[in-house]
mmCIF file of C-alpha atoms in Angstrom:
data_model
loop_
_atom_site.group_PDB
_atom_site.id
_atom_site.type_symbol
_atom_site.label_atom_id
_atom_site.label_comp_id
_atom_site.label_asym_id
_atom_site.label_seq_id
_atom_site.Cartn_x
_atom_site.Cartn_y
_atom_site.Cartn_z
ATOM 1 C CA MET A 844 137.937 24.709 114.550
ATOM 2 C CA THR A 845 134.491 25.297 112.568
ATOM 3 C CA ASP A 846 133.210 28.743 111.535
ATOM 4 C CA ALA A 847 130.464 28.533 114.043
ATOM 5 C CA GLU A 848 133.112 28.127 116.966
ATOM 6 C CA LYS A 849 135.880 30.936 115.555
ATOM 7 C CA LYS A 850 132.497 32.980 115.395
ATOM 8 C CA MET A 851 132.198 32.879 119.184
ATOM 9 C CA LYS A 852 135.490 32.601 119.879
ATOM 10 C CA ARG A 853 135.725 35.953 117.797
ATOM 11 C CA TYR A 854 132.837 37.106 119.805
ATOM 12 C CA VAL A 855 134.007 36.516 123.620
ATOM 13 C CA LYS A 856 137.319 37.276 122.589
ATOM 14 C CA ALA A 857 135.342 41.276 121.839
ATOM 15 C CA VAL A 858 134.018 41.535 124.731
ATOM 16 C CA GLU A 859 136.888 40.981 126.875
ATOM 17 C CA ARG A 860 139.059 42.942 125.105
ATOM 18 C CA ARG A 861 136.193 46.275 125.657
ATOM 19 C CA LEU A 862 135.817 45.314 129.866
ATOM 20 C CA ASN A 863 137.429 47.861 132.021
ATOM 21 C CA LEU A 864 138.325 45.563 134.847
ATOM 22 C CA PRO A 865 141.304 44.551 136.780
ATOM 23 C CA ARG A 866 142.530 41.614 135.183
ATOM 24 C CA LYS A 867 141.339 38.497 138.376
ATOM 25 C CA VAL A 868 137.646 40.618 137.500
ATOM 26 C CA ARG A 869 137.535 40.557 133.988
ATOM 27 C CA ALA A 870 139.239 36.692 134.213
ATOM 28 C CA ARG A 871 135.828 36.215 137.176
ATOM 29 C CA VAL A 872 133.403 37.945 134.866
ATOM 30 C CA MET A 873 134.586 36.109 131.622
ATOM 31 C CA SER A 874 135.008 32.248 133.111
ATOM 32 C CA ASP A 875 131.165 32.819 133.929
ATOM 33 C CA PHE A 876 130.297 34.590 131.002
ATOM 34 C CA LEU A 877 131.554 31.474 128.990
ATOM 35 C CA SER A 878 129.804 29.233 131.386
ATOM 36 C CA ASP A 879 127.266 30.442 130.050
ATOM 37 C CA ILE A 880 127.264 30.587 126.805
ATOM 38 C CA ALA A 881 127.931 26.876 127.444
ATOM 39 C CA ALA A 882 125.032 25.835 129.153
ATOM 40 C CA ARG A 883 123.280 28.096 126.621
ATOM 41 C CA ARG A 884 124.231 25.463 124.240
ATOM 42 C CA GLU A 885 123.402 22.471 125.912
ATOM 43 C CA GLY A 886 119.778 24.183 126.435
ATOM 44 C CA GLY A 887 120.368 23.558 122.839
ATOM 45 C CA MET A 888 120.295 27.232 121.805
ATOM 46 C CA THR A 889 122.520 27.929 118.915
ATOM 47 C CA ASP A 890 124.115 29.663 118.555
ATOM 48 C CA GLU A 891 122.691 32.641 116.604
ATOM 49 C CA GLU A 892 120.212 32.539 118.672
ATOM 50 C CA ILE A 893 123.284 33.640 121.981
ATOM 51 C CA LEU A 894 124.709 36.082 119.748
ATOM 52 C CA SER A 895 121.603 38.082 119.172
ATOM 53 C CA GLN A 896 120.650 37.670 123.044
ATOM 54 C CA LEU A 897 124.098 38.271 124.255
ATOM 55 C CA GLY A 898 123.902 41.675 122.105
ATOM 56 C CA SER A 899 127.295 42.637 120.163
ATOM 57 C CA PRO A 900 130.495 42.976 122.293
ATOM 58 C CA LYS A 901 130.052 46.601 122.020
ATOM 59 C CA ALA A 902 126.935 46.217 124.114
ATOM 60 C CA ALA A 903 127.200 43.950 126.061
ATOM 61 C CA ALA A 904 130.607 44.973 128.322
ATOM 62 C CA ALA A 905 129.384 48.424 128.752
ATOM 63 C CA GLU A 906 126.850 46.540 130.825
ATOM 64 C CA LEU A 907 128.771 44.302 132.125
ATOM 65 C CA ASN A 908 131.367 47.736 132.831
ATOM 66 C CA GLU A 909 129.107 49.116 134.353
ATOM 67 C CA GLN A 910 126.976 46.726 136.768
ATOM 68 C CA MET A 911 131.027 45.803 137.642
ATOM 69 C CA ARG A 912 131.159 49.157 138.293
ATOM 70 C CA ALA A 913 132.131 48.347 142.419
ATOM 71 C CA PHE A 914 134.719 46.403 141.253
ATOM 72 C CA ALA A 915 135.796 48.651 137.760
ATOM 73 C CA TYR A 916 139.032 50.198 138.200
ATOM 74 C CA ARG A 917 138.878 54.405 139.562
ATOM 75 C CA LYS A 918 140.581 56.887 138.179
ATOM 76 C CA SER A 919 142.366 59.233 139.796
ATOM 77 C CA PRO A 920 142.238 63.010 138.612
ATOM 78 C CA TRP A 921 145.584 63.806 139.386
ATOM 79 C CA ARG A 922 146.129 61.291 136.458
ATOM 80 C CA PHE A 923 145.759 64.606 134.171
ATOM 81 C CA VAL A 924 149.358 66.189 135.723
ATOM 82 C CA CYS A 925 151.182 64.118 134.849
ATOM 83 C CA LEU A 926 149.576 64.023 131.605
ATOM 84 C CA ALA A 927 150.116 68.018 130.631
ATOM 85 C CA LEU A 928 153.615 65.934 132.491
ATOM 86 C CA ALA A 929 154.315 64.258 129.867
ATOM 87 C CA VAL A 930 152.574 66.627 127.004
ATOM 88 C CA ILE A 931 154.971 69.190 128.053
ATOM 89 C CA GLY A 932 157.907 66.348 128.223
ATOM 90 C CA GLY A 933 156.725 66.510 124.032
ATOM 91 C CA LEU A 934 156.254 69.550 122.245
ATOM 92 C CA CYS A 935 159.935 70.779 123.724
ATOM 93 C CA LEU A 936 160.856 67.067 122.215
ATOM 94 C CA GLY A 937 160.080 67.946 119.882
ATOM 95 C CA ALA A 938 160.493 71.587 119.026
ATOM 96 C CA GLU A 939 164.540 70.649 120.309
ATOM 97 C CA GLN A 940 164.234 68.396 117.234
ATOM 98 C CA LEU A 941 162.469 71.179 115.170
ATOM 99 C CA ILE A 942 166.062 73.298 115.743
ATOM 100 C CA LEU A 943 168.207 70.868 115.648
ATOM 101 C CA TRP A 944 167.493 70.234 112.949
ATOM 102 C CA HIS A 945 167.072 73.630 110.477
ATOM 103 C CA PHE A 946 170.088 74.024 113.325
ATOM 104 C CA HIS A 947 172.131 71.171 110.553
ATOM 105 C CA HIS A 948 170.595 72.292 107.080
ATOM 106 C CA ALA A 949 170.595 75.753 107.381
ATOM 107 C CA ILE A 950 173.846 76.071 109.447
ATOM 108 C CA LEU A 951 175.927 73.032 108.851
ATOM 109 C CA GLY A 952 174.423 73.141 105.102
ATOM 110 C CA GLY A 953 172.510 69.146 105.230
ATOM 111 C CA ASP A 954 176.359 67.198 105.234
ATOM 112 C CA THR A 955 176.344 66.690 109.037
ATOM 113 C CA ILE A 956 178.683 63.980 109.812
ATOM 114 C CA ALA A 957 180.783 65.004 107.647
ATOM 115 C CA ILE A 958 181.570 68.381 108.280
ATOM 116 C CA ILE A 959 181.116 67.291 112.041
ATOM 117 C CA GLY A 960 184.385 64.487 111.341
ATOM 118 C CA GLY A 961 186.382 67.328 109.456
ATOM 119 C CA ALA A 962 185.283 70.319 111.097
ATOM 120 C CA ASP A 963 188.791 71.998 112.369
ATOM 121 C CA GLY A 964 189.377 73.907 115.922
ATOM 122 C CA PRO A 965 186.168 76.233 116.767
ATOM 123 C CA THR A 966 183.063 74.175 115.182
ATOM 124 C CA SER A 967 184.159 71.109 116.742
ATOM 125 C CA ILE A 968 183.884 71.807 119.697
ATOM 126 C CA PHE A 969 180.688 74.940 118.958
ATOM 127 C CA VAL A 970 179.238 71.239 117.561
ATOM 128 C CA GLY A 971 180.342 68.960 120.297
ATOM 129 C CA ALA A 972 179.330 71.737 122.964
ATOM 130 C CA THR A 973 175.770 72.302 122.127
ATOM 131 C CA TYR A 974 175.479 68.781 121.656
ATOM 132 C CA THR A 975 176.407 67.474 125.126
ATOM 133 C CA GLY A 976 174.442 70.562 126.270
ATOM 134 C CA ILE A 977 170.919 69.268 125.004
ATOM 135 C CA HIS A 978 171.482 65.530 126.305
ATOM 136 C CA LEU A 979 171.144 66.489 129.537
ATOM 137 C CA ASP A 980 167.617 68.030 129.574
ATOM 138 C CA ARG A 981 166.835 65.635 126.418
ATOM 139 C CA ILE A 982 167.080 63.533 128.785
ATOM 140 C CA VAL A 983 165.360 65.332 131.611
ATOM 141 C CA LEU A 984 162.171 65.446 129.276
ATOM 142 C CA THR A 985 162.827 62.124 127.507
ATOM 143 C CA VAL A 986 161.983 61.017 131.552
ATOM 144 C CA MET A 987 158.633 63.303 131.262
ATOM 145 C CA LEU A 988 156.882 62.023 128.494
ATOM 146 C CA VAL A 989 157.433 58.502 129.022
ATOM 147 C CA GLY A 990 157.395 58.686 133.125
ATOM 148 C CA GLY A 991 153.948 61.393 132.565
ATOM 149 C CA LEU A 992 152.271 58.655 130.353
ATOM 150 C CA LEU A 993 152.819 56.325 132.732
ATOM 151 C CA GLY A 994 151.546 57.929 135.477
ATOM 152 C CA PHE A 995 148.985 59.135 132.905
ATOM 153 C CA TRP A 996 147.817 55.031 132.799
ATOM 154 C CA LEU A 997 148.628 53.765 136.333
ATOM 155 C CA LEU A 998 146.935 56.092 137.615
ATOM 156 C CA GLY A 999 143.692 55.270 136.001
ATOM 157 C CA ARG A 1000 143.998 51.928 136.326
ATOM 158 C CA ARG A 1001 143.550 51.684 140.243
ATOM 159 C CA LYS A 1002 142.135 48.911 142.265
ATOM 160 C CA PRO A 1003 138.953 49.445 143.618
ATOM 161 C CA LYS A 1004 138.227 50.147 147.437
ATOM 162 C CA LYS A 1005 137.195 47.483 149.338
ATOM 163 C CA GLU A 1006 133.358 47.466 149.615
ATOM 164 C CA ASP A 1007 131.023 46.863 152.604
ATOM 165 C CA SER A 1008 127.989 45.298 150.785
ATOM 166 C CA MET B 1283 118.947 54.105 132.948
ATOM 167 C CA GLU B 1284 116.773 52.842 135.782
ATOM 168 C CA ASN B 1285 115.516 54.677 138.029
ATOM 169 C CA ARG B 1286 118.230 54.114 141.107
ATOM 170 C CA PHE B 1287 115.325 53.642 144.346
ATOM 171 C CA ASP B 1288 114.317 50.368 141.424
ATOM 172 C CA ARG B 1289 118.268 49.153 141.333
ATOM 173 C CA GLU B 1290 118.477 49.556 145.146
ATOM 174 C CA MET B 1291 115.531 48.306 146.077
ATOM 175 C CA LYS B 1292 115.941 45.699 143.564
ATOM 176 C CA LYS B 1293 119.215 44.599 144.466
ATOM 177 C CA GLY B 1294 119.218 43.446 147.798
ATOM 178 C CA VAL B 1295 115.958 42.066 147.050
ATOM 179 C CA LEU B 1296 118.127 39.266 144.062
ATOM 180 C CA GLU B 1297 121.037 38.807 146.146
ATOM 181 C CA MET B 1298 118.540 36.871 148.658
ATOM 182 C CA LEU B 1299 117.173 35.872 145.727
ATOM 183 C CA VAL B 1300 120.214 34.246 144.451
ATOM 184 C CA LEU B 1301 121.926 32.107 147.558
ATOM 185 C CA HIS B 1302 118.272 31.350 148.053
ATOM 186 C CA LEU B 1303 118.168 29.128 144.910
ATOM 187 C CA ILE B 1304 122.023 28.229 145.231
ATOM 188 C CA CYS B 1305 121.163 26.608 149.038
ATOM 189 C CA GLY B 1306 118.516 24.554 147.149
ATOM 190 C CA ARG B 1307 120.697 23.209 144.747
ATOM 191 C CA PRO B 1308 124.166 24.172 143.313
ATOM 192 C CA ALA B 1309 123.214 26.097 140.439
ATOM 193 C CA TYR B 1310 125.244 27.938 137.432
ATOM 194 C CA GLY B 1311 125.137 31.538 136.229
ATOM 195 C CA TYR B 1312 122.568 30.389 133.363
ATOM 196 C CA GLU B 1313 120.297 27.982 135.624
ATOM 197 C CA LEU B 1314 119.681 31.250 137.658
ATOM 198 C CA LEU B 1315 118.890 34.057 135.064
ATOM 199 C CA SER B 1316 116.483 31.088 133.592
ATOM 200 C CA ARG B 1317 114.790 30.608 136.578
ATOM 201 C CA LEU B 1318 114.381 33.971 138.316
ATOM 202 C CA ARG B 1319 113.776 34.558 134.391
ATOM 203 C CA GLU B 1320 110.363 32.083 135.064
ATOM 204 C CA GLY B 1321 109.459 33.733 138.407
ATOM 205 C CA GLY B 1322 109.353 37.347 137.075
ATOM 206 C CA PHE B 1323 112.343 39.433 136.784
ATOM 207 C CA ASP B 1324 114.447 39.719 133.586
ATOM 208 C CA LEU B 1325 117.744 40.037 134.436
ATOM 209 C CA LYS B 1326 121.250 40.371 132.814
ATOM 210 C CA GLU B 1327 124.412 38.438 132.778
ATOM 211 C CA GLY B 1328 125.693 41.644 133.621
ATOM 212 C CA THR B 1329 123.358 42.001 137.014
ATOM 213 C CA LEU B 1330 124.256 38.110 138.090
ATOM 214 C CA TYR B 1331 127.314 38.300 138.484
ATOM 215 C CA PRO B 1332 128.350 41.383 140.692
ATOM 216 C CA ILE B 1333 126.025 39.489 143.125
ATOM 217 C CA LEU B 1334 127.764 36.494 142.807
ATOM 218 C CA TYR B 1335 130.758 37.682 143.675
ATOM 219 C CA ARG B 1336 129.524 39.880 146.595
ATOM 220 C CA LEU B 1337 127.873 36.649 148.146
ATOM 221 C CA GLU B 1338 131.516 34.965 147.019
ATOM 222 C CA ASP B 1339 133.755 37.213 148.759
ATOM 223 C CA ASP B 1340 131.646 36.823 151.713
ATOM 224 C CA GLY B 1341 131.903 34.243 152.143
ATOM 225 C CA PHE B 1342 128.065 32.447 151.621
ATOM 226 C CA ILE B 1343 129.288 31.373 148.743
ATOM 227 C CA ALA B 1344 131.868 28.694 146.665
ATOM 228 C CA SER B 1345 132.376 27.947 142.895
ATOM 229 C CA ALA B 1346 134.391 25.572 141.902
ATOM 230 C CA TRP B 1347 133.776 23.401 137.832
ATOM 231 C CA SER B 1348 131.896 21.242 136.673
ATOM 232 C CA SER B 1349 133.277 17.864 135.446
ATOM 233 C CA GLY B 1350 131.342 18.158 132.231
ATOM 234 C CA GLU B 1351 129.354 14.787 131.278
ATOM 235 C CA GLY B 1352 130.130 12.737 128.586
ATOM 236 C CA LYS B 1353 130.776 15.771 125.365
ATOM 237 C CA ALA B 1354 129.510 18.479 128.438
ATOM 238 C CA VAL B 1355 132.318 21.953 128.655
ATOM 239 C CA PRO B 1356 132.996 22.264 132.507
ATOM 240 C CA LYS B 1357 131.074 24.801 133.359
ATOM 241 C CA LYS B 1358 131.210 27.653 136.593
ATOM 242 C CA MET B 1359 128.371 26.011 139.248
ATOM 243 C CA TYR B 1360 128.194 27.814 142.534
ATOM 244 C CA ARG B 1361 126.710 26.212 145.971
ATOM 245 C CA ALA B 1362 125.846 27.414 149.260
ATOM 246 C CA THR B 1363 128.428 26.955 152.368
ATOM 247 C CA GLU B 1364 127.758 25.532 155.730
ATOM 248 C CA ALA B 1365 128.321 30.147 156.513
ATOM 249 C CA GLY B 1366 125.734 30.922 153.312
ATOM 250 C CA LEU B 1367 122.994 28.222 155.023
ATOM 251 C CA ARG B 1368 122.650 30.126 157.932
ATOM 252 C CA GLU B 1369 122.348 33.742 156.201
ATOM 253 C CA GLY B 1370 119.867 32.462 153.622
ATOM 254 C CA LEU B 1371 117.775 31.014 156.668
ATOM 255 C CA ARG B 1372 118.210 34.764 158.311
ATOM 256 C CA ARG B 1373 118.111 37.065 154.968
ATOM 257 C CA GLU B 1374 114.019 35.163 154.764
ATOM 258 C CA ALA B 1375 113.636 35.797 158.109
ATOM 259 C CA LEU B 1376 113.744 38.910 158.094
ATOM 260 C CA TRP B 1377 112.085 39.181 155.084
ATOM 261 C CA GLY B 1378 109.501 38.035 156.389
ATOM 262 C CA SER B 1379 109.047 40.840 159.154
ATOM 263 C CA PHE B 1380 110.675 43.278 156.852
ATOM 264 C CA THR B 1381 106.927 43.155 154.360
ATOM 265 C CA GLN B 1382 104.862 42.436 156.935
ATOM 266 C CA THR B 1383 105.734 45.462 158.943
ATOM 267 C CA VAL B 1384 106.105 47.568 155.349
ATOM 268 C CA ASN B 1385 103.004 46.483 154.300
ATOM 269 C CA GLN B 1386 101.349 47.485 157.562
ATOM 270 C CA ILE B 1387 101.980 50.626 157.150
ATOM 271 C CA LEU B 1388 101.164 50.502 153.835
ATOM 272 C CA SER B 1389 97.743 49.045 154.426
ATOM 273 C CA GLY B 1390 97.024 52.340 156.267
ATOM 274 C CA GLY B 1391 97.030 50.433 159.576
ATOM 275 C CA ASN B 1392 98.900 52.129 162.020
ATOM 276 C CA ALA B 1393 101.111 50.092 164.301
ATOM 277 C CA GLN B 1394 99.068 47.611 166.988
#
């Protein structure tokens, strides 16, 4: 592959990356985009001329996104509820970690594993109970964080309605 | 940002012109762009693609990869379907009567 070919390939990839379209629509657009670049080459244009005519990857992708809006993802406002859930879950998880860390370092003196291993009756029960107690809400918080993020992502890319044109 | 009225009007007319050109002979995207440009419509790929996809989804045109001759890279070629040829003629007739009516009103002469 020559340098010019590499440059054009990079350009096409850069445009494709910036297209905010469902996968099938993006493939459709890219097949035409590549065809049109090939046609320009056959028409005798140099890569430099082609690139200057198409504009920067950002500009070309923005133009395609704008014009293809009827085919683009619809974003649901409900996705912000999911994002809020994820943030709450994430913050609580973080806070819990921080408290746990302080707990270990301040109360148990940092050398947790050795102490738990060698803990006598009351201490080991205390540590064990705290651990299993925290375990459950940690699962809930993780589900909130992951589920919220997933929901936010999915609700931001619903397929467009088939519009009658 | 283009004026809303200009955009809406162009959308319909360009779809008719693109179908007309493809009915004339199979063409690929860039060819359509250059022919429209010669005719005075300077548009970008981004404007052409949604028009092509609507026509294709409606079954008026179909795309296929043209086998490149020699070293030529295969290109996506659009040709009119049976339904497309009929629809093209229908739209041209509609345009004819439509412009006649519109021009009549614009030139001040009320209905005959």
